Amino acid sequence: MATEESGTGLPASIEAAWGLRERPGKGPRPGLTLGRIVDAAVGIASADGLGAVSMSRVAAELGVSTMSLYRYVSAKDELLTLMEDAAYGPPPPGEPAEDWRTGFTGWAWALRTAVARHPWVVNVPVSTPPSTPNSVAWMERGLACLRRTNLSEGEKVSVLMLVSGFVRNEARMTFDILAAHRRSGQSLESSMASWARLLEKLTDAERFPAVTAALRTGEFDTPGGPDDEFVFGLERILDGVEALISARS
């Protein structure tokens, strides 16, 4: 069990997630655990959104006092970090012999799938580098995909940050758009068609020649497939990484 002098500098709840701490010796209820607290918070976020999560709401879900939670999680920010770690879960294993691009593409898609299971996770503020068990495991798996490339270790980390940021931002935009359409009661198809008609009224070929050219092709009239933008963006990012690797060869 870690002590206050353990040297990690992490909050006690994060150390507990790593198995470096035991549950408090004195507690209001023997059945209360850090895992139950995090599971309850994740359930609230999944049902009502991240904004519905509060220490008092979690306590009410568990049937305990709010103050009892602070023996396990000293602040809401810690709880959000642990919720995010639980939402992503561990990464899937990779094939040892796979080439870097196949492996890293699979890693990115797996990360996107994990985000899609809990869309609220993209709204958790990014305040610290990965320091929880699952987040470090995802980092390990991603870096392992690049181990046979000629990139420096710093460049591998940069590629990881670039792609994970793309996954997160693309997911946030997709979820926001879908949520807006659900609120409006319009289908995505009708909304896109209405937007195209509006642009046609607002723009002209002299002031907006590029927009006009796209409108004339019907590009804005209908949405593409649900994965089209993700596939396009990911492939272009990895094309750039591949060009860097090839140039080094």
mmCIF file with all atom_site columns, N, CA, C and O in Angstrom, residues 82-110:
data_model
loop_
_atom_site.group_PDB
_atom_site.id
_atom_site.type_symbol
_atom_site.label_atom_id
_atom_site.label_alt_id
_atom_site.label_comp_id
_atom_site.label_asym_id
_atom_site.label_entity_id
_atom_site.label_seq_id
_atom_site.pdbx_PDB_ins_code
_atom_site.Cartn_x
_atom_site.Cartn_y
_atom_site.Cartn_z
_atom_site.occupancy
_atom_site.B_iso_or_equiv
_atom_site.pdbx_formal_charge
_atom_site.auth_seq_id
_atom_site.auth_comp_id
_atom_site.auth_asym_id
_atom_site.auth_atom_id
_atom_site.pdbx_PDB_model_num
ATOM 1   N N  . LEU A 1 82  ? -11.046 9.409  -13.358 1.00 0.00 ? 82  LEU A N  1
ATOM 2   C CA . LEU A 1 82  ? -11.300 7.982  -13.177 1.00 0.00 ? 82  LEU A CA 1
ATOM 3   C C  . LEU A 1 82  ? -12.463 7.501  -14.042 1.00 0.00 ? 82  LEU A C  1
ATOM 4   O O  . LEU A 1 82  ? -12.445 6.376  -14.556 1.00 0.00 ? 82  LEU A O  1
ATOM 5   N N  . MET A 1 83  ? -13.462 8.354  -14.218 1.00 0.00 ? 83  MET A N  1
ATOM 6   C CA . MET A 1 83  ? -14.573 8.020  -15.109 1.00 0.00 ? 83  MET A CA 1
ATOM 7   C C  . MET A 1 83  ? -14.081 7.851  -16.541 1.00 0.00 ? 83  MET A C  1
ATOM 8   O O  . MET A 1 83  ? -14.477 6.917  -17.251 1.00 0.00 ? 83  MET A O  1
ATOM 9   N N  . GLU A 1 84  ? -13.229 8.759  -16.973 1.00 0.00 ? 84  GLU A N  1
ATOM 10  C CA . GLU A 1 84  ? -12.681 8.685  -18.323 1.00 0.00 ? 84  GLU A CA 1
ATOM 11  C C  . GLU A 1 84  ? -11.899 7.390  -18.514 1.00 0.00 ? 84  GLU A C  1
ATOM 12  O O  . GLU A 1 84  ? -12.031 6.710  -19.539 1.00 0.00 ? 84  GLU A O  1
ATOM 13  N N  . ASP A 1 85  ? -11.105 7.033  -17.507 1.00 0.00 ? 85  ASP A N  1
ATOM 14  C CA . ASP A 1 85  ? -10.321 5.806  -17.600 1.00 0.00 ? 85  ASP A CA 1
ATOM 15  C C  . ASP A 1 85  ? -11.230 4.588  -17.698 1.00 0.00 ? 85  ASP A C  1
ATOM 16  O O  . ASP A 1 85  ? -10.979 3.668  -18.482 1.00 0.00 ? 85  ASP A O  1
ATOM 17  N N  . ALA A 1 86  ? -12.303 4.582  -16.911 1.00 0.00 ? 86  ALA A N  1
ATOM 18  C CA . ALA A 1 86  ? -13.249 3.466  -16.954 1.00 0.00 ? 86  ALA A CA 1
ATOM 19  C C  . ALA A 1 86  ? -13.991 3.423  -18.282 1.00 0.00 ? 86  ALA A C  1
ATOM 20  O O  . ALA A 1 86  ? -14.266 2.338  -18.817 1.00 0.00 ? 86  ALA A O  1
ATOM 21  N N  . ALA A 1 87  ? -14.316 4.584  -18.833 1.00 0.00 ? 87  ALA A N  1
ATOM 22  C CA . ALA A 1 87  ? -15.064 4.638  -20.091 1.00 0.00 ? 87  ALA A CA 1
ATOM 23  C C  . ALA A 1 87  ? -14.248 4.069  -21.250 1.00 0.00 ? 87  ALA A C  1
ATOM 24  O O  . ALA A 1 87  ? -14.759 3.316  -22.083 1.00 0.00 ? 87  ALA A O  1
ATOM 25  N N  . TYR A 1 88  ? -12.971 4.416  -21.310 1.00 0.00 ? 88  TYR A N  1
ATOM 26  C CA . TYR A 1 88  ? -12.134 3.887  -22.385 1.00 0.00 ? 88  TYR A CA 1
ATOM 27  C C  . TYR A 1 88  ? -11.867 2.395  -22.205 1.00 0.00 ? 88  TYR A C  1
ATOM 28  O O  . TYR A 1 88  ? -11.809 1.643  -23.180 1.00 0.00 ? 88  TYR A O  1
ATOM 29  N N  . GLY A 1 89  ? -11.696 1.961  -20.969 1.00 0.00 ? 89  GLY A N  1
ATOM 30  C CA . GLY A 1 89  ? -11.372 0.560  -20.729 1.00 0.00 ? 89  GLY A CA 1
ATOM 31  C C  . GLY A 1 89  ? -9.995  0.231  -21.286 1.00 0.00 ? 89  GLY A C  1
ATOM 32  O O  . GLY A 1 89  ? -9.293  1.095  -21.823 1.00 0.00 ? 89  GLY A O  1
ATOM 33  N N  . PRO A 1 90  ? -9.580  -1.018 -21.191 1.00 0.00 ? 90  PRO A N  1
ATOM 34  C CA . PRO A 1 90  ? -8.268  -1.411 -21.722 1.00 0.00 ? 90  PRO A CA 1
ATOM 35  C C  . PRO A 1 90  ? -8.301  -1.512 -23.244 1.00 0.00 ? 90  PRO A C  1
ATOM 36  O O  . PRO A 1 90  ? -9.348  -1.802 -23.830 1.00 0.00 ? 90  PRO A O  1
ATOM 37  N N  . PRO A 1 91  ? -7.177  -1.278 -23.907 1.00 0.00 ? 91  PRO A N  1
ATOM 38  C CA . PRO A 1 91  ? -7.140  -1.398 -25.371 1.00 0.00 ? 91  PRO A CA 1
ATOM 39  C C  . PRO A 1 91  ? -7.165  -2.858 -25.795 1.00 0.00 ? 91  PRO A C  1
ATOM 40  O O  . PRO A 1 91  ? -6.768  -3.740 -25.031 1.00 0.00 ? 91  PRO A O  1
ATOM 41  N N  . PRO A 1 92  ? -7.621  -3.126 -27.002 1.00 0.00 ? 92  PRO A N  1
ATOM 42  C CA . PRO A 1 92  ? -7.572  -4.508 -27.496 1.00 0.00 ? 92  PRO A CA 1
ATOM 43  C C  . PRO A 1 92  ? -6.136  -4.893 -27.800 1.00 0.00 ? 92  PRO A C  1
ATOM 44  O O  . PRO A 1 92  ? -5.306  -4.043 -28.119 1.00 0.00 ? 92  PRO A O  1
ATOM 45  N N  . PRO A 1 93  ? -5.809  -6.172 -27.727 1.00 0.00 ? 93  PRO A N  1
ATOM 46  C CA . PRO A 1 93  ? -4.448  -6.607 -28.052 1.00 0.00 ? 93  PRO A CA 1
ATOM 47  C C  . PRO A 1 93  ? -4.187  -6.477 -29.541 1.00 0.00 ? 93  PRO A C  1
ATOM 48  O O  . PRO A 1 93  ? -5.109  -6.491 -30.361 1.00 0.00 ? 93  PRO A O  1
ATOM 49  N N  . GLY A 1 94  ? -2.934  -6.343 -29.896 1.00 0.00 ? 94  GLY A N  1
ATOM 50  C CA . GLY A 1 94  ? -2.558  -6.245 -31.301 1.00 0.00 ? 94  GLY A CA 1
ATOM 51  C C  . GLY A 1 94  ? -1.772  -7.472 -31.730 1.00 0.00 ? 94  GLY A C  1
ATOM 52  O O  . GLY A 1 94  ? -1.272  -8.230 -30.909 1.00 0.00 ? 94  GLY A O  1
ATOM 53  N N  . GLU A 1 95  ? -1.658  -7.655 -33.027 1.00 0.00 ? 95  GLU A N  1
ATOM 54  C CA . GLU A 1 95  ? -0.884  -8.769 -33.572 1.00 0.00 ? 95  GLU A CA 1
ATOM 55  C C  . GLU A 1 95  ? 0.590   -8.373 -33.629 1.00 0.00 ? 95  GLU A C  1
ATOM 56  O O  . GLU A 1 95  ? 0.933   -7.337 -34.207 1.00 0.00 ? 95  GLU A O  1
ATOM 57  N N  . PRO A 1 96  ? 1.486   -9.171 -33.062 1.00 0.00 ? 96  PRO A N  1
ATOM 58  C CA . PRO A 1 96  ? 2.906   -8.805 -33.027 1.00 0.00 ? 96  PRO A CA 1
ATOM 59  C C  . PRO A 1 96  ? 3.519   -8.568 -34.400 1.00 0.00 ? 96  PRO A C  1
ATOM 60  O O  . PRO A 1 96  ? 4.419   -7.758 -34.556 1.00 0.00 ? 96  PRO A O  1
ATOM 61  N N  . ALA A 1 97  ? 3.061   -9.292 -35.416 1.00 0.00 ? 97  ALA A N  1
ATOM 62  C CA . ALA A 1 97  ? 3.704   -9.224 -36.730 1.00 0.00 ? 97  ALA A CA 1
ATOM 63  C C  . ALA A 1 97  ? 3.097   -8.163 -37.648 1.00 0.00 ? 97  ALA A C  1
ATOM 64  O O  . ALA A 1 97  ? 3.556   -7.989 -38.767 1.00 0.00 ? 97  ALA A O  1
ATOM 65  N N  . GLU A 1 98  ? 2.077   -7.458 -37.209 1.00 0.00 ? 98  GLU A N  1
ATOM 66  C CA . GLU A 1 98  ? 1.412   -6.518 -38.104 1.00 0.00 ? 98  GLU A CA 1
ATOM 67  C C  . GLU A 1 98  ? 2.317   -5.329 -38.425 1.00 0.00 ? 98  GLU A C  1
ATOM 68  O O  . GLU A 1 98  ? 3.128   -4.912 -37.615 1.00 0.00 ? 98  GLU A O  1
ATOM 69  N N  . ASP A 1 99  ? 2.179   -4.766 -39.634 1.00 0.00 ? 99  ASP A N  1
ATOM 70  C CA . ASP A 1 99  ? 2.958   -3.591 -39.990 1.00 0.00 ? 99  ASP A CA 1
ATOM 71  C C  . ASP A 1 99  ? 2.411   -2.380 -39.240 1.00 0.00 ? 99  ASP A C  1
ATOM 72  O O  . ASP A 1 99  ? 1.282   -2.401 -38.743 1.00 0.00 ? 99  ASP A O  1
ATOM 73  N N  . TRP A 1 100 ? 3.203   -1.323 -39.152 1.00 0.00 ? 100 TRP A N  1
ATOM 74  C CA . TRP A 1 100 ? 2.854   -0.196 -38.287 1.00 0.00 ? 100 TRP A CA 1
ATOM 75  C C  . TRP A 1 100 ? 1.542   0.455  -38.695 1.00 0.00 ? 100 TRP A C  1
ATOM 76  O O  . TRP A 1 100 ? 0.728   0.816  -37.830 1.00 0.00 ? 100 TRP A O  1
ATOM 77  N N  . ARG A 1 101 ? 1.299   0.584  -40.009 1.00 0.00 ? 101 ARG A N  1
ATOM 78  C CA . ARG A 1 101 ? 0.099   1.294  -40.437 1.00 0.00 ? 101 ARG A CA 1
ATOM 79  C C  . ARG A 1 101 ? -1.165  0.486  -40.152 1.00 0.00 ? 101 ARG A C  1
ATOM 80  O O  . ARG A 1 101 ? -2.175  1.043  -39.704 1.00 0.00 ? 101 ARG A O  1
ATOM 81  N N  . THR A 1 102 ? -1.108  -0.802 -40.405 1.00 0.00 ? 102 THR A N  1
ATOM 82  C CA . THR A 1 102 ? -2.253  -1.653 -40.079 1.00 0.00 ? 102 THR A CA 1
ATOM 83  C C  . THR A 1 102 ? -2.528  -1.631 -38.586 1.00 0.00 ? 102 THR A C  1
ATOM 84  O O  . THR A 1 102 ? -3.678  -1.480 -38.150 1.00 0.00 ? 102 THR A O  1
ATOM 85  N N  . GLY A 1 103 ? -1.473  -1.763 -37.799 1.00 0.00 ? 103 GLY A N  1
ATOM 86  C CA . GLY A 1 103 ? -1.643  -1.763 -36.350 1.00 0.00 ? 103 GLY A CA 1
ATOM 87  C C  . GLY A 1 103 ? -2.161  -0.443 -35.825 1.00 0.00 ? 103 GLY A C  1
ATOM 88  O O  . GLY A 1 103 ? -3.072  -0.403 -34.993 1.00 0.00 ? 103 GLY A O  1
ATOM 89  N N  . PHE A 1 104 ? -1.604  0.651  -36.337 1.00 0.00 ? 104 PHE A N  1
ATOM 90  C CA . PHE A 1 104 ? -2.001  1.962  -35.822 1.00 0.00 ? 104 PHE A CA 1
ATOM 91  C C  . PHE A 1 104 ? -3.404  2.335  -36.292 1.00 0.00 ? 104 PHE A C  1
ATOM 92  O O  . PHE A 1 104 ? -4.153  2.988  -35.563 1.00 0.00 ? 104 PHE A O  1
ATOM 93  N N  . THR A 1 105 ? -3.768  1.918  -37.494 1.00 0.00 ? 105 THR A N  1
ATOM 94  C CA . THR A 1 105 ? -5.140  2.143  -37.967 1.00 0.00 ? 105 THR A CA 1
ATOM 95  C C  . THR A 1 105 ? -6.128  1.414  -37.062 1.00 0.00 ? 105 THR A C  1
ATOM 96  O O  . THR A 1 105 ? -7.156  1.970  -36.665 1.00 0.00 ? 105 THR A O  1
ATOM 97  N N  . GLY A 1 106 ? -5.813  0.153  -36.724 1.00 0.00 ? 106 GLY A N  1
ATOM 98  C CA . GLY A 1 106 ? -6.673  -0.598 -35.812 1.00 0.00 ? 106 GLY A CA 1
ATOM 99  C C  . GLY A 1 106 ? -6.758  0.064  -34.448 1.00 0.00 ? 106 GLY A C  1
ATOM 100 O O  . GLY A 1 106 ? -7.825  0.093  -33.824 1.00 0.00 ? 106 GLY A O  1
ATOM 101 N N  . TRP A 1 107 ? -5.641  0.599  -33.988 1.00 0.00 ? 107 TRP A N  1
ATOM 102 C CA . TRP A 1 107 ? -5.611  1.304  -32.697 1.00 0.00 ? 107 TRP A CA 1
ATOM 103 C C  . TRP A 1 107 ? -6.543  2.508  -32.729 1.00 0.00 ? 107 TRP A C  1
ATOM 104 O O  . TRP A 1 107 ? -7.316  2.736  -31.793 1.00 0.00 ? 107 TRP A O  1
ATOM 105 N N  . ALA A 1 108 ? -6.485  3.296  -33.801 1.00 0.00 ? 108 ALA A N  1
ATOM 106 C CA . ALA A 1 108 ? -7.321  4.491  -33.920 1.00 0.00 ? 108 ALA A CA 1
ATOM 107 C C  . ALA A 1 108 ? -8.806  4.131  -33.974 1.00 0.00 ? 108 ALA A C  1
ATOM 108 O O  . ALA A 1 108 ? -9.650  4.783  -33.335 1.00 0.00 ? 108 ALA A O  1
ATOM 109 N N  . TRP A 1 109 ? -9.135  3.083  -34.730 1.00 0.00 ? 109 TRP A N  1
ATOM 110 C CA . TRP A 1 109 ? -10.538 2.663  -34.813 1.00 0.00 ? 109 TRP A CA 1
ATOM 111 C C  . TRP A 1 109 ? -11.030 2.127  -33.464 1.00 0.00 ? 109 TRP A C  1
ATOM 112 O O  . TRP A 1 109 ? -12.180 2.369  -33.074 1.00 0.00 ? 109 TRP A O  1
ATOM 113 N N  . ALA A 1 110 ? -10.174 1.410  -32.759 1.00 0.00 ? 110 ALA A N  1
ATOM 114 C CA . ALA A 1 110 ? -10.561 0.906  -31.442 1.00 0.00 ? 110 ALA A CA 1
ATOM 115 C C  . ALA A 1 110 ? -10.795 2.056  -30.478 1.00 0.00 ? 110 ALA A C  1
ATOM 116 O O  . ALA A 1 110 ? -11.732 2.024  -29.669 1.00 0.00 ? 110 ALA A O  1
#
